[in-house]
Every structure is written in structure tokens, then in C-alpha cells.
Amino acid sequence: MAQAPPVATLVSKIHSLAEAFHERQQRFLADLIAIRSYTGQEKLAVERTLHELRAIGCDEVGIDSAGNALGRIGRGKRTLLYDAHLDTNEVTDESEWPHPPLQPVIENGAMWGLGASDCKGGVAAIVYGAAILKALDLTGDFTVWVMGATLEEDAEGFALRSLVERDGVRPDAVLLAEATDLTLRRGQRGRCEIRVRTTGKAAHASQPHLGESALLKMLPVIAALDRMNSALPEHPVFGRGSQVVSLIEGPHTPNSVPSWCEVAVDRRMMPGETAESILAQIGAVVGQLGATARISDQPVTTHTGERLDGPSFFPGWYLEDGHPLIAAGLATCRQLWGVEPAVDVWRFSTDGTYSAGAAGIPTLGFGPEEERFVHAVDDQVDLEKLKKAAAFYALFPFVDSLKE
Ligand SMILES: [Zn+2]
């Protein structure tokens, strides 16, 4: 192992290694796409990732207690976690797909297939970033963990929470290889599901005067929940929060006065809003109308059979101006390509809801995938961008110590 050479030498080595690894990187991505890995069913994709992490020479490879695939490079003081998820959303109608979703094809310089843009392209980017890092054979004062994450589509952040809180890997910074089109992402809105309930008194529907309808009690509650939209918290970047009554439930007894009624509220939150603040706001409004509010529970089972149920609460986050992690992301791009990318926010939710939103770990997004292909039937990732993203992940750990 040797000390890092001058930056220009390092950058040119990384470019040529990214090129040299490009074919293996594509093969790995094609293999991942060919494996069906819906949320909670990631076992084969995890095993394939572990195989690749061993092949590129990680210093340590294994799964954590929630079944995430993990590889480690280095044993320095500063710990970086590269996270990209292996689970994909589900195909609803295969006939709409221009190519069969589980049969990867290369067309117009892009690899097509289910999960290419969310987030298997990201997995291939971080794994090959680590491959380059390993091949450089340089000492650095850093540890890099590469994580092929699980459970992201249904319960973003739950698998990462498990790694940090149950397995004790607490990184100093997290990089997420979700879709950014080689630009940077510094935050996202949060979301949560609230259940609001009214109770009444059951009676036979032939004698309604003996009962008390929880459904009728819910009507003004629904209207009040909707009216709250005009006064929800605002953020200079994300705009105003929103909430939608998305579901209504009651007893399945059509010949009775309903004794209870429950609605689900989908709430989009600003960074800084907490479960307590949300419940206080909603509770104050619906409490006057005789209703109660709580955060829903999200049931989650890992592919290894562990239950990781938790509140359906996914806080937003926003990395402030001038944060060193943004500066490092910009410097990495400047060194590699001579340009600074845009720094934006995501419209969708990511594992950053846990790392940045709940645990307060600085988190930054950078990935080769493009948002327009995410959860779309023309799901694809550009291969040139895939190679570039690996170069980014190889150089990133060095930029702090680089003299520009
Ligand atoms: Zn994703």
C-alpha cells in the first residue's frame, strides 16, 4: 500500500480503471436485473452481490442481521457508507414493457431492465467504485462500506436503521446511489401515514336510532383534514407540505350502524417535522370533532425472516448550504470531469429518511440513473454514466485530503 499520488495522477488512474472494469460492471448489472428481487425477497440478489464483493477483493464481506449485502474496504478512521438498494418495485403488466423486464438488453448505449434505474444501476456503481478503490491499493484514512440494501421500496430506511442500530455500523457520512443523473441531491420531503378514528355504537340497520354512526362522525373530520392543507408548514426549497385522506375503513357489516370508522391520511412533510409535531397538529383539529389520531404501523419482514415492523414515519431532510459533504461531492466531480454538477433535492423518498432524517448522519445523493426512468416501463441506465459513477465513488474518499 502506498500514499496517494498527486491528484492528477490519481484521477487518470481512476479513469483507466473505470474503463478496465466497465465490462465486468455491466455483466454484474445484467445479472442483478435478471434476478427478481421484490421487497422482502432479495435473497438471490443479495447472494449475487456478495459474490461480486468477494470477487473485487473487499477486505470483509457478509450480510448483516437484516440480510443486507455488505462489503468493506479499508480500516481508516473516517467511515463512509455507500448505499444502493437491491429490491425493485413490482411489474404490473409485463406486456407494456418494450423488453421483458427480467431480460436485460443493451440498446442505444443503455442497459434496459427492471430496476436498472432504481436502484441496481446504483449498486453496480458503488460496487465498482469499491473495485477501483481496492485496485488503486492506496492507504487512506477511511473505511468504505458498500451496502446492497434491502426493503427500500416498501419501507425505506428500515434496513439501514437495522444496520446502524442493531449491528452497530455508524458511518460518518452516507452516500446514496439513487437516481440523480450524475448530479448531487441534498435532501427530500418526508412522508408518514396517520390513522384517524371515530367510534360510535353498533345497532341493527333496521333500527338505526338505537346506534350511533362512526361513519357520519367521520364526515366533518375528513373535511377538516382536507382544510388543514392551506396552513401546513412551508420550506423554501420543498414548498408546502400536503395531506390526503387516502383510504376509509369500517366494520364489514352492511346491515349494521358502523361502530367505528378509520381513515388513512398520507402526509408529505418538511424537514424538521416530527411524529410528535404532526400528531399534535392533527390531534388538535380532529380531537375537537371527537376523533383520535395515531401513526400507522408498517409491517416489514426481511428475506431472512426477521420482523422489523416500525412506525410508518419517514422524516424529510436537507443538507444545509456549505456542508462539507456537498463541497466534497462538488470537488469530486470537478476533479474527474472539470465541471460542477447541479445540487438539487429528490421528489421521492430514499434511505436518507433514516440516515439524515432520523439519525442525523450527513447524507448525499449521487447516482448514474435518471429519475424519468424510475418505476417506468422503459427502465434503463446509461452505460457511460454507470462507468462515470464508479469513478466518482472511487475518488470521493480521497477528496477531503486532496490539495486542489
Ligand atoms: Zn430507489
XYZ file of N, CA and C in Angstrom, residues 101-330:
690
model
N -38.988 -7.401 -18.627
C -38.319 -6.690 -17.532
C -37.145 -7.437 -16.891
N -37.176 -8.780 -16.933
C -36.090 -9.527 -16.282
C -35.067 -10.050 -17.293
N -35.139 -9.562 -18.533
C -34.137 -9.963 -19.527
C -33.375 -8.727 -19.995
N -32.237 -8.441 -19.338
C -31.501 -7.223 -19.644
C -31.025 -7.184 -21.098
N -31.201 -6.052 -21.738
C -30.660 -5.858 -23.089
C -29.969 -4.500 -23.134
N -28.983 -4.403 -24.032
C -28.309 -3.127 -24.232
C -28.829 -2.524 -25.530
N -29.319 -1.297 -25.429
C -29.851 -0.615 -26.604
C -29.539 0.867 -26.470
N -29.063 1.475 -27.525
C -28.697 2.895 -27.512
C -27.781 3.270 -26.345
N -26.817 2.419 -26.056
C -25.833 2.738 -25.020
C -26.350 2.642 -23.599
N -27.543 2.050 -23.433
C -28.103 1.917 -22.087
C -28.466 0.458 -21.832
N -28.411 0.042 -20.562
C -28.910 -1.278 -20.226
C -30.335 -1.143 -19.705
N -31.235 -1.933 -20.340
C -32.655 -1.894 -20.010
C -33.017 -3.079 -19.133
N -33.984 -2.852 -18.251
C -34.490 -3.953 -17.440
C -35.014 -3.431 -16.116
N -35.806 -4.276 -15.452
C -36.425 -3.869 -14.192
C -35.375 -3.539 -13.132
N -35.479 -2.343 -12.586
C -34.571 -1.941 -11.514
C -33.289 -1.293 -12.008
N -33.093 -1.210 -13.341
C -31.851 -0.609 -13.868
C -31.660 0.791 -13.285
N -32.764 1.558 -13.226
C -32.650 2.936 -12.741
C -33.040 3.056 -11.273
N -33.490 1.974 -10.667
C -33.924 2.049 -9.260
C -33.901 0.674 -8.655
N -32.759 0.235 -8.175
C -31.566 1.045 -7.999
C -30.345 0.181 -8.321
N -30.569 -0.835 -9.215
C -29.488 -1.789 -9.474
C -28.320 -1.133 -10.201
N -28.610 -0.105 -11.018
C -27.520 0.673 -11.610
C -26.662 1.302 -10.518
N -27.316 1.749 -9.463
C -26.599 2.333 -8.322
C -25.744 1.298 -7.605
N -26.269 0.077 -7.486
C -25.491 -0.991 -6.843
C -24.234 -1.274 -7.662
N -24.404 -1.370 -8.995
C -23.237 -1.638 -9.860
C -22.247 -0.474 -9.813
N -22.743 0.739 -9.574
C -21.855 1.908 -9.480
C -21.021 1.858 -8.199
N -21.655 1.581 -7.074
C -20.894 1.619 -5.811
C -19.985 0.397 -5.671
N -20.454 -0.760 -6.151
C -19.597 -1.956 -6.055
C -18.339 -1.740 -6.902
N -18.502 -1.158 -8.094
C -17.318 -0.943 -8.934
C -16.518 0.293 -8.530
N -17.141 1.220 -7.815
C -16.357 2.272 -7.165
C -15.397 1.640 -6.162
N -15.925 0.681 -5.410
C -15.097 -0.037 -4.432
C -14.037 -0.880 -5.130
N -14.391 -1.463 -6.275
C -13.415 -2.282 -7.024
C -12.214 -1.431 -7.440
N -12.497 -0.223 -7.930
C -11.414 0.683 -8.333
C -10.583 1.071 -7.108
N -11.291 1.405 -6.050
C -10.628 1.798 -4.797
C -9.660 0.700 -4.347
N -10.115 -0.537 -4.415
C -9.288 -1.675 -3.999
C -8.090 -1.821 -4.944
N -8.355 -1.676 -6.254
C -7.278 -1.855 -7.234
C -6.224 -0.750 -7.140
N -6.607 0.428 -6.656
C -5.643 1.528 -6.504
C -4.575 1.164 -5.476
N -4.991 0.337 -4.483
C -4.073 -0.141 -3.459
C -3.361 1.016 -2.754
N -4.128 1.992 -2.334
C -3.567 3.156 -1.642
C -4.031 3.163 -0.191
N -3.202 3.678 0.683
C -3.681 3.864 2.048
C -4.514 5.130 2.091
N -5.467 5.133 2.911
C -6.261 6.330 3.131
C -6.797 6.219 4.540
N -7.153 7.360 5.120
C -7.641 7.310 6.493
C -9.152 7.093 6.507
N -9.616 6.160 5.696
C -11.061 5.950 5.590
C -11.403 4.465 5.562
N -12.652 4.197 5.933
C -13.262 2.884 5.752
C -14.464 3.103 4.841
N -14.592 2.295 3.814
C -15.774 2.390 2.955
C -16.575 1.105 3.072
N -17.842 1.254 3.470
C -18.782 0.132 3.446
C -19.656 0.262 2.207
N -19.781 -0.818 1.466
C -20.682 -0.855 0.310
C -21.875 -1.707 0.704
N -23.065 -1.148 0.533
C -24.261 -1.841 1.006
C -25.253 -2.069 -0.137
N -25.498 -3.331 -0.436
C -26.612 -3.698 -1.309
C -27.810 -3.830 -0.391
N -28.616 -2.773 -0.331
C -29.637 -2.674 0.712
C -30.921 -3.390 0.311
N -31.694 -3.755 1.334
C -32.971 -4.429 1.133
C -34.110 -3.516 1.593
N -35.339 -3.914 1.290
C -36.564 -3.335 1.880
C -36.857 -1.881 1.523
N -36.093 -1.288 0.579
C -36.221 0.154 0.379
C -37.553 0.555 -0.236
N -38.057 -0.244 -1.169
C -39.267 0.168 -1.885
C -40.479 0.274 -0.954
N -40.622 -0.663 -0.027
C -41.789 -0.663 0.860
C -41.553 0.116 2.144
N -40.315 0.102 2.621
C -40.036 0.676 3.946
C -38.637 1.289 3.918
N -38.514 2.378 3.149
C -37.194 2.986 3.007
C -36.619 3.354 4.366
N -35.348 3.057 4.535
C -34.670 3.384 5.783
C -34.701 2.283 6.832
N -35.635 1.336 6.723
C -35.740 0.313 7.773
C -34.497 -0.589 7.810
N -33.998 -0.975 6.631
C -32.834 -1.868 6.591
C -31.581 -1.126 7.049
N -31.500 0.154 6.702
C -30.349 0.959 7.125
C -30.407 1.189 8.639
N -31.610 1.422 9.147
C -31.771 1.564 10.597
C -31.244 0.320 11.316
N -31.566 -0.836 10.758
C -31.141 -2.080 11.378
C -29.614 -2.186 11.398
N -28.977 -1.808 10.276
C -27.507 -1.865 10.211
C -26.879 -0.964 11.274
N -27.429 0.246 11.410
C -26.840 1.211 12.340
C -27.170 0.841 13.789
N -28.448 0.534 14.042
C -28.874 0.397 15.442
C -28.730 -1.014 15.987
N -28.855 -2.016 15.115
C -28.739 -3.391 15.626
C -27.342 -3.955 15.417
N -26.692 -3.543 14.304
C -25.369 -4.112 14.023
C -24.237 -3.147 14.348
N -24.582 -1.916 14.729
C -23.571 -1.009 15.258
C -22.603 -0.420 14.240
N -22.964 -0.418 12.948
C -22.132 0.277 11.964
C -22.667 1.700 11.859
N -21.935 2.656 12.446
C -22.410 4.035 12.384
C -21.458 4.871 11.545
N -21.808 5.086 10.262
C -20.903 5.829 9.380
C -20.890 7.320 9.713
N -19.809 8.000 9.295
C -19.735 9.456 9.441
C -20.521 10.150 8.339
N -20.673 9.473 7.215
C -21.464 10.034 6.109
C -22.033 8.892 5.282
N -23.187 9.150 4.667
C -23.836 8.156 3.809
C -23.977 8.748 2.412
N -23.611 7.951 1.404
C -23.853 8.350 0.017
C -24.869 7.403 -0.588
N -25.892 7.963 -1.208
C -26.969 7.154 -1.779
C -26.868 7.194 -3.303
N -26.801 5.996 -3.907
C -26.651 5.941 -5.372
C -28.006 5.781 -6.058
N -28.997 6.532 -5.588
C -30.300 6.576 -6.276
C -30.174 7.514 -7.482
N -31.250 7.617 -8.258
C -31.209 8.395 -9.500
C -30.921 9.877 -9.255
N -29.796 10.344 -9.824
C -29.500 11.785 -9.810
C -28.946 12.251 -11.157
N -28.758 11.322 -12.108
C -28.189 11.681 -13.413
C -26.820 12.374 -13.261
N -26.004 11.838 -12.371
C -24.638 12.330 -12.112
C -24.605 13.748 -11.524
N -25.725 14.197 -10.973
C -25.701 15.456 -10.214
C -25.867 15.092 -8.732
N -25.915 16.098 -7.869
C -25.964 15.822 -6.432
C -27.360 16.083 -5.873
N -27.736 15.308 -4.847
C -29.000 15.524 -4.139
C -28.696 15.740 -2.664
N -29.363 16.740 -2.091
C -29.069 17.139 -0.719
C -30.262 16.970 0.217
N -31.352 16.367 -0.254
C -32.498 16.208 0.649
C -33.728 15.690 -0.057
N -34.772 15.533 0.725
C -36.062 15.044 0.220
C -37.145 15.445 1.215
N -38.396 15.493 0.753
C -39.512 15.646 1.685
C -39.667 14.356 2.484
N -40.356 14.452 3.606
C -40.659 13.248 4.363
C -42.087 12.813 4.077
N -42.454 11.644 4.577
C -43.838 11.191 4.455
C -44.190 10.356 5.670
N -45.475 10.303 5.962
C -45.924 9.390 7.012
C -47.378 9.043 6.762
N -47.832 7.978 7.433
C -49.237 7.599 7.339
C -49.844 7.712 8.719
N -50.924 8.491 8.790
C -51.618 8.686 10.059
C -52.976 8.012 9.959
N -53.388 7.407 11.040
C -54.727 6.813 11.100
C -55.589 7.666 12.023
N -56.739 8.087 11.526
C -57.665 8.880 12.331
C -58.940 8.048 12.517
N -59.423 7.995 13.748
C -60.513 7.057 14.062
C -61.648 7.741 14.817
N -62.850 7.399 14.446
C -64.022 7.795 15.237
C -64.696 6.521 15.745
N -65.349 6.637 16.887
C -66.095 5.475 17.367
C -67.553 5.870 17.604
N -68.439 4.910 17.422
C -69.872 5.135 17.620
C -70.459 3.967 18.396
N -71.653 3.599 18.042
C -72.306 2.498 18.748
C -73.039 1.651 17.720
N -72.745 0.356 17.738
C -73.364 -0.535 16.756
C -74.844 -0.752 17.077
N -75.622 -0.915 16.022
C -77.036 -1.302 16.176
C -77.460 -1.930 14.857
N -78.542 -2.698 14.904
C -79.023 -3.277 13.653
C -79.483 -2.161 12.722
N -79.188 -2.310 11.442
C -79.502 -1.244 10.488
C -81.007 -1.025 10.352
N -81.792 -1.981 10.818
C -83.246 -1.800 10.755
C -83.740 -0.853 11.858
N -82.863 -0.617 12.852
C -83.236 0.304 13.948
C -82.104 1.301 14.206
N -81.804 2.130 13.243
C -80.617 2.996 13.333
C -80.668 3.948 14.519
N -81.865 4.313 14.998
C -81.945 5.258 16.121
C -81.341 4.692 17.403
N -81.132 3.371 17.458
C -80.520 2.763 18.641
C -78.988 2.847 18.605
N -78.443 3.171 17.454
C -76.986 3.226 17.325
C -76.484 4.643 17.142
N -75.182 4.703 16.872
C -74.518 5.997 16.685
C -73.473 5.760 15.593
N -73.616 6.382 14.451
C -72.768 6.045 13.302
C -71.396 6.709 13.367
N -70.362 5.875 13.462
C -68.985 6.395 13.442
C -68.655 6.990 12.070
N -69.319 6.489 11.044
C -69.069 6.978 9.690
C -69.559 8.430 9.527
N -70.774 8.680 10.053
C -71.284 10.056 9.990
C -70.396 11.019 10.788
N -69.872 10.535 11.928
C -68.962 11.356 12.721
C -67.688 11.685 11.951
N -67.312 10.767 11.034
C -66.067 10.958 10.296
C -66.196 12.043 9.215
N -67.407 12.310 8.743
C -67.555 13.248 7.615
C -66.940 14.625 7.895
N -67.295 15.273 9.009
C -66.649 16.570 9.269
C -65.150 16.449 9.525
N -64.719 15.276 10.008
C -63.281 15.056 10.265
C -62.521 15.065 8.939
N -63.063 14.383 7.934
C -62.416 14.335 6.616
C -62.317 15.744 6.036
N -63.392 16.495 6.158
C -63.375 17.868 5.624
C -62.333 18.712 6.359
N -62.249 18.539 7.676
C -61.289 19.328 8.458
C -59.851 18.949 8.097
N -59.603 17.640 7.882
C -58.259 17.191 7.497
C -57.861 17.818 6.162
N -58.818 17.905 5.254
C -58.533 18.495 3.946
C -58.263 19.995 4.059
N -59.038 20.682 4.894
C -58.848 22.136 5.066
C -57.475 22.469 5.644
N -56.880 21.544 6.396
C -55.568 21.810 7.007
C -54.495 22.106 5.961
N -54.712 21.654 4.723
C -53.696 21.803 3.671
C -53.212 23.232 3.466
N -54.110 24.192 3.650
C -53.717 25.578 3.357
C -52.778 26.148 4.410
N -52.637 25.461 5.544
C -51.813 26.028 6.625
C -50.700 25.094 7.084
N -50.319 24.125 6.248
C -49.244 23.199 6.658
C -47.888 23.898 6.542
N -46.872 23.396 7.266
C -45.557 24.049 7.254
C -44.962 24.151 5.838
N -44.221 25.250 5.643
C -43.595 25.504 4.331
C -42.082 25.481 4.453
N -41.416 25.181 3.347
C -39.947 25.156 3.293
C -39.536 25.897 2.020
N -38.445 26.686 2.072
C -38.066 27.484 0.898
C -37.770 26.643 -0.346
N -37.322 25.400 -0.162
C -36.995 24.559 -1.317
C -38.135 23.601 -1.657
N -38.725 22.985 -0.650
C -39.721 21.935 -0.905
C -41.142 22.471 -1.072
N -41.353 23.739 -0.716
C -42.719 24.262 -0.791
C -43.517 23.858 0.426
N -44.836 23.741 0.252
C -45.701 23.439 1.381
C -45.953 21.940 1.490
N -46.073 21.463 2.728
C -46.461 20.076 2.956
C -47.886 19.837 2.479
N -48.280 18.578 2.417
C -49.647 18.293 1.975
C -50.157 17.055 2.704
N -51.465 16.922 2.742
C -52.037 15.673 3.264
C -53.311 15.318 2.509
N -53.485 14.010 2.349
C -54.604 13.482 1.574
C -55.242 12.353 2.363
N -56.548 12.405 2.502
C -57.251 11.248 3.065
C -57.336 10.219 1.947
N -56.635 9.099 2.134
C -56.430 8.191 1.004
C -57.207 6.894 1.121
N -57.833 6.652 2.269
C -58.457 5.347 2.492
C -59.484 5.498 3.599
N -60.625 4.797 3.489
C -61.603 4.795 4.591
C -62.017 3.361 4.877
N -62.122 3.034 6.161
C -62.458 1.659 6.556
C -63.477 1.663 7.695
N -64.208 0.589 7.787
C -65.147 0.401 8.883
C -65.445 -1.080 9.002
N -66.340 -1.470 9.926
C -66.678 -2.898 10.037
C -67.337 -3.380 8.738
N -67.063 -4.637 8.371
C -67.632 -5.173 7.134
C -68.990 -5.804 7.429
N -69.903 -4.960 7.871
C -71.237 -5.438 8.232
C -72.265 -4.478 7.632
N -72.666 -4.708 6.378
C -73.540 -3.759 5.681
C -74.914 -3.588 6.329
N -75.295 -4.500 7.218
C -76.619 -4.348 7.836
C -76.539 -3.827 9.267
N -75.443 -3.108 9.601
C -75.304 -2.534 10.946
C -74.955 -1.060 10.861
N -75.285 -0.330 11.917
C -74.765 1.024 12.081
C -73.290 0.865 12.445
N -72.376 1.471 11.700
C -70.949 1.213 11.956
C -70.495 1.775 13.302
N -69.839 0.911 14.089
C -69.406 1.301 15.431
C -68.046 1.976 15.408
N -67.320 1.818 14.311
C -66.042 2.525 14.199
C -65.777 2.899 12.748
N -64.945 3.893 12.564
C -64.560 4.302 11.217
C -63.127 4.813 11.309
N -62.314 4.437 10.327
C -60.915 4.858 10.352
C -60.514 5.318 8.956
N -59.813 6.432 8.888
C -59.265 6.875 7.603
C -57.743 6.886 7.695
N -57.106 6.653 6.533
C -55.654 6.811 6.431
C -55.386 8.176 5.821
N -54.403 8.859 6.377
C -54.000 10.161 5.847
C -52.556 10.044 5.392
N -52.307 10.309 4.108
C -50.942 10.358 3.589
C -50.452 11.782 3.729
N -49.422 11.972 4.538
C -48.915 13.312 4.802
C -47.508 13.450 4.239
N -47.256 14.520 3.488
C -45.903 14.829 2.994
C -45.338 15.944 3.853
N -44.136 15.708 4.397
C -43.613 16.580 5.452
C -42.371 17.336 5.020
N -42.128 18.417 5.746
C -40.915 19.198 5.571
C -39.845 18.699 6.541
N -38.550 18.906 6.215
C -37.511 18.546 7.180
C -37.783 19.238 8.514
N -37.568 18.558 9.597
C -37.773 19.139 10.923
C -39.100 18.746 11.542
N -40.068 18.345 10.737
C -41.337 17.887 11.323
C -41.123 16.514 11.961
N -41.728 16.336 13.123
C -41.543 15.069 13.852
C -42.904 14.389 14.035
N -42.854 13.140 14.452
C -44.103 12.411 14.720
C -44.924 13.166 15.764
N -44.230 13.715 16.770
C -44.928 14.435 17.838
C -45.596 15.693 17.285
N -44.856 16.448 16.442
C -45.426 17.708 15.942
C -46.610 17.445 15.014
N -46.498 16.400 14.210
C -47.584 16.062 13.286
C -48.831 15.625 14.069
N -48.620 14.743 15.052
C -49.764 14.246 15.822
C -50.415 15.360 16.641
N -49.583 16.283 17.143
C -50.140 17.397 17.914
C -51.046 18.254 17.029
N -50.548 18.568 15.810
C -51.334 19.381 14.864
C -52.650 18.713 14.484
N -52.542 17.466 14.063
C -53.736 16.769 13.586
C -54.671 16.471 14.755
N -54.069 16.081 15.888
C -54.879 15.778 17.081
C -55.703 16.979 17.513
N -55.105 18.176 17.426
C -55.822 19.384 17.849
C -57.055 19.619 16.975
N -56.935 19.320 15.687
C -58.057 19.553 14.767
C -59.132 18.474 14.916
N -58.703 17.203 14.886
C -59.714 16.139 14.883
C -60.240 15.844 16.292
N -59.453 16.206 17.311
C -59.875 15.973 18.693
C -61.162 16.717 19.010
N -61.270 17.943 18.520
C -62.489 18.739 18.729
C -63.719 18.068 18.128
N -63.488 17.207 17.148
C -64.603 16.543 16.470
C -64.791 15.115 16.991
N -64.118 14.812 18.083
C -64.310 13.508 18.721
C -63.503 12.378 18.103
N -62.473 12.696 17.320
C -61.666 11.643 16.686
C -60.276 11.589 17.323
N -59.608 10.462 17.148
C -58.236 10.307 17.647
C -57.293 10.052 16.472
N -56.001 10.349 16.674
C -55.014 10.171 15.595
C -53.814 9.401 16.123
N -53.248 8.549 15.254
C -52.003 7.839 15.591
C -51.219 7.607 14.306
N -49.915 7.347 14.451
C -49.090 6.973 13.294
C -49.310 5.477 13.034
N -49.500 5.105 11.763
C -49.692 3.685 11.426
C -48.448 2.882 11.721
N -48.638 1.567 11.842
C -47.500 0.663 11.915
C -47.232 0.089 10.545
N -45.942 -0.013 10.200
C -45.563 -0.594 8.911
C -45.017 -1.995 9.185
N -45.728 -3.032 8.732
C -45.183 -4.376 8.933
C -44.066 -4.651 7.910
N -42.947 -5.184 8.375
C -41.813 -5.455 7.481
C -41.186 -6.791 7.866
N -41.004 -7.665 6.881
C -40.281 -8.919 7.112
C -39.120 -8.999 6.137
N -37.918 -9.229 6.655
C -36.737 -9.314 5.797
C -36.717 -10.658 5.077
N -35.857 -10.753 4.056
C -35.767 -12.034 3.334
C -35.164 -13.132 4.199
N -34.582 -12.734 5.355
C -34.046 -13.741 6.274
C -35.073 -14.119 7.346
N -36.281 -13.542 7.241
C -37.356 -13.925 8.156
C -37.466 -13.085 9.426
N -36.685 -11.997 9.505
C -36.749 -11.130 10.689
C -37.905 -10.149 10.569
N -38.601 -9.882 11.663
C -39.611 -8.830 11.661
C -38.950 -7.513 12.054
N -39.133 -6.495 11.214
C -38.571 -5.170 11.511
C -39.683 -4.125 11.520
N -40.871 -4.501 11.976
C -42.007 -3.568 11.979
C -41.633 -2.272 12.683
N -42.205 -1.193 12.217
C -41.935 0.091 12.855
C -42.962 1.107 12.431
N -42.928 2.290 13.036
C -43.892 3.323 12.669
C -43.752 3.709 11.196
N -44.881 3.970 10.560
C -44.876 4.390 9.163
C -44.553 5.882 9.100
N -43.336 6.197 9.496
C -42.916 7.589 9.621
C -41.533 7.752 9.012
N -41.432 8.592 7.975
C -40.211 8.705 7.184
C -39.841 10.184 7.073
N -39.029 10.686 8.029
C -38.793 12.134 8.076
C -38.045 12.672 6.863
N -38.283 13.934 6.552
C -37.541 14.611 5.488
C -36.182 15.076 6.000
N -35.357 15.534 5.083
C -34.023 16.010 5.468
C -33.506 16.962 4.396
N -32.566 17.806 4.816
C -31.999 18.793 3.896
C -30.615 19.178 4.392
N -29.612 18.912 3.596
C -28.226 19.238 3.962
C -28.008 20.726 3.711
N -27.604 21.450 4.759
C -27.550 22.912 4.644
C -26.437 23.387 3.698
N -26.585 24.632 3.251
C -25.593 25.265 2.380
C -24.208 25.178 3.001
N -23.234 24.920 2.171
C -21.851 24.947 2.635
C -21.443 23.718 3.437
N -22.299 22.696 3.500
C -21.905 21.496 4.240
C -20.710 20.830 3.536
N -19.714 20.365 4.337
C -18.517 19.765 3.735
C -18.816 18.587 2.804
N -19.918 17.885 3.049
C -20.232 16.732 2.189
C -20.623 17.200 0.783
N -21.348 18.308 0.711
C -21.685 18.874 -0.612
C -20.395 19.348 -1.285
N -19.558 20.023 -0.514
C -18.288 20.509 -1.074
C -17.455 19.343 -1.600
N -17.441 18.230 -0.869
C -16.668 17.061 -1.307
C -17.259 16.467 -2.589
N -18.587 16.428 -2.678
C -19.238 15.925 -3.891
C -18.900 16.795 -5.094
N -18.957 18.095 -4.889
C -18.634 19.027 -5.986
C -17.167 18.879 -6.392
